[in-house]
XYZ file of C-alpha atoms in Angstrom:
154
model
C -36.236 35.768 3.063
C -34.663 38.323 0.676
C -32.389 35.727 -0.979
C -35.369 33.949 -2.516
C -36.379 37.256 -4.111
C -33.064 37.891 -5.884
C -31.676 34.383 -6.451
C -33.064 31.486 -8.439
C -33.299 28.021 -6.896
C -29.819 27.089 -8.214
C -28.332 30.141 -6.409
C -27.823 32.192 -9.567
C -28.199 35.922 -8.953
C -31.087 37.487 -10.834
C -29.695 40.938 -11.754
C -33.126 42.322 -12.630
C -34.322 41.725 -9.062
C -31.027 42.412 -7.282
C -30.368 45.873 -8.657
C -32.133 48.942 -7.334
C -32.675 52.210 -9.083
C -31.194 55.255 -7.345
C -34.722 56.261 -6.381
C -35.338 52.866 -4.753
C -32.015 52.960 -2.913
C -32.687 56.473 -1.562
C -28.983 57.366 -1.638
C -28.331 60.759 -0.051
C -27.025 63.378 -2.461
C -23.883 63.959 -0.401
C -22.260 61.023 1.375
C -19.183 62.886 2.651
C -20.312 62.542 6.257
C -20.468 58.763 5.945
C -17.082 57.108 6.350
C -16.491 53.978 4.311
C -14.962 50.997 6.090
C -11.147 51.037 6.162
C -9.700 50.144 2.770
C -13.019 50.129 0.937
C -13.252 51.722 -2.496
C -16.711 52.657 -3.751
C -17.618 53.144 -7.432
C -20.437 55.628 -8.088
C -21.705 57.714 -10.986
C -20.565 61.271 -11.526
C -21.872 63.824 -9.055
C -23.203 61.416 -6.415
C -20.448 61.960 -3.862
C -17.180 63.821 -3.497
C -15.409 61.568 -0.952
C -11.764 60.787 -1.649
C -12.208 57.010 -1.540
C -14.745 56.917 -4.351
C -13.513 56.465 -7.893
C -15.915 57.985 -10.423
C -15.634 56.676 -13.980
C -16.633 58.025 -17.404
C -16.991 56.002 -20.618
C -14.796 56.444 -23.693
C -16.287 56.369 -27.188
C -15.843 53.423 -29.585
C -12.441 54.533 -30.942
C -11.300 55.598 -27.446
C -10.403 59.090 -28.630
C -12.826 61.021 -26.386
C -15.750 60.488 -24.022
C -18.835 58.758 -25.297
C -21.690 61.150 -26.032
C -23.778 59.062 -23.612
C -21.248 59.180 -20.758
C -21.745 61.104 -17.544
C -18.796 63.313 -16.678
C -17.883 66.086 -14.300
C -14.466 67.757 -14.291
C -14.435 68.109 -10.518
C -15.463 64.577 -9.582
C -14.772 62.052 -12.361
C -11.197 60.816 -12.052
C -10.728 58.369 -14.928
C -12.298 57.112 -18.156
C -12.330 53.617 -19.636
C -13.714 51.934 -22.754
C -17.490 52.114 -22.592
C -18.904 51.557 -26.083
C -19.317 48.151 -27.740
C -17.304 46.310 -25.090
C -17.283 42.506 -25.333
C -18.815 40.933 -22.215
C -19.929 37.551 -20.897
C -23.267 37.589 -19.082
C -24.278 35.556 -16.028
C -25.419 32.685 -18.251
C -21.999 32.423 -19.874
C -23.140 33.905 -23.168
C -21.038 36.540 -24.856
C -22.327 39.832 -26.136
C -21.586 43.526 -26.456
C -22.535 46.254 -23.974
C -22.059 50.006 -23.706
C -22.207 52.566 -20.907
C -20.501 53.875 -17.818
C -21.387 50.668 -15.968
C -19.190 48.725 -18.386
C -16.412 51.324 -18.012
C -16.645 51.247 -14.202
C -16.461 47.446 -14.218
C -13.314 47.577 -16.336
C -11.726 50.144 -13.987
C -12.672 48.022 -10.967
C -10.945 45.004 -12.539
C -7.835 47.063 -13.343
C -7.800 48.449 -9.790
C -7.977 44.958 -8.287
C -5.203 43.804 -10.609
C -3.091 46.817 -9.589
C -3.707 46.238 -5.867
C -2.637 42.592 -6.135
C 0.621 43.590 -7.789
C 1.137 46.514 -5.379
C -0.068 45.438 -1.912
C -0.168 47.797 1.045
C -2.393 50.542 -0.399
C -6.036 50.954 0.670
C -8.952 53.334 0.085
C -7.986 56.812 -1.105
C -4.282 55.920 -1.117
C -4.959 52.952 -3.425
C -6.905 55.206 -5.801
C -4.125 57.813 -5.812
C -1.428 55.228 -6.535
C -3.568 53.570 -9.213
C -4.213 56.893 -10.971
C -0.511 57.821 -10.843
C 0.859 54.488 -11.991
C -1.742 52.553 -13.981
C -3.424 55.161 -16.194
C -2.540 57.037 -19.350
C -3.142 60.619 -20.419
C -5.534 61.446 -23.265
C -5.385 65.172 -24.213
C -8.988 65.219 -25.498
C -10.154 64.503 -21.917
C -8.293 67.436 -20.327
C -11.334 69.739 -20.262
C -13.694 66.965 -19.069
C -11.739 64.924 -16.512
C -9.132 66.422 -14.191
C -5.789 65.103 -15.467
C -7.337 63.594 -18.619
C -6.674 60.050 -17.388
C -7.913 56.758 -18.837
C -7.318 53.014 -18.623
C -7.381 50.529 -21.487
């Protein structure tokens, strides 16, 4: 039973066992031929896929003036940036801490997207992403040469 491999006896997810590396997951380089279920939005790292219903996220530096030097980015695929350095988080045990990286930035964008979709029902998949980018992001000129539109969320 796979659940016993990734969950402890009190049904707490063990992230070390639940997460796969890209090599383990054997994700194809181009997923365009694979249609996501209706209304689904996928979050992937830069350059993995170019489908319209995938929102690729880069990480902003600590003062949120430009991309983090550790962030992945690609002008043609990354659509938005978010804070990604020294972000306050609460882990699965309820302890607080600080994390950095595009994973943190993507999590923040996912939360903002859910918040936007609750306030603006009726948009799904690529349409939801388009409306979110138009209405819930800001422009940061220093991102113009790195992210199409230079968009970010706080």
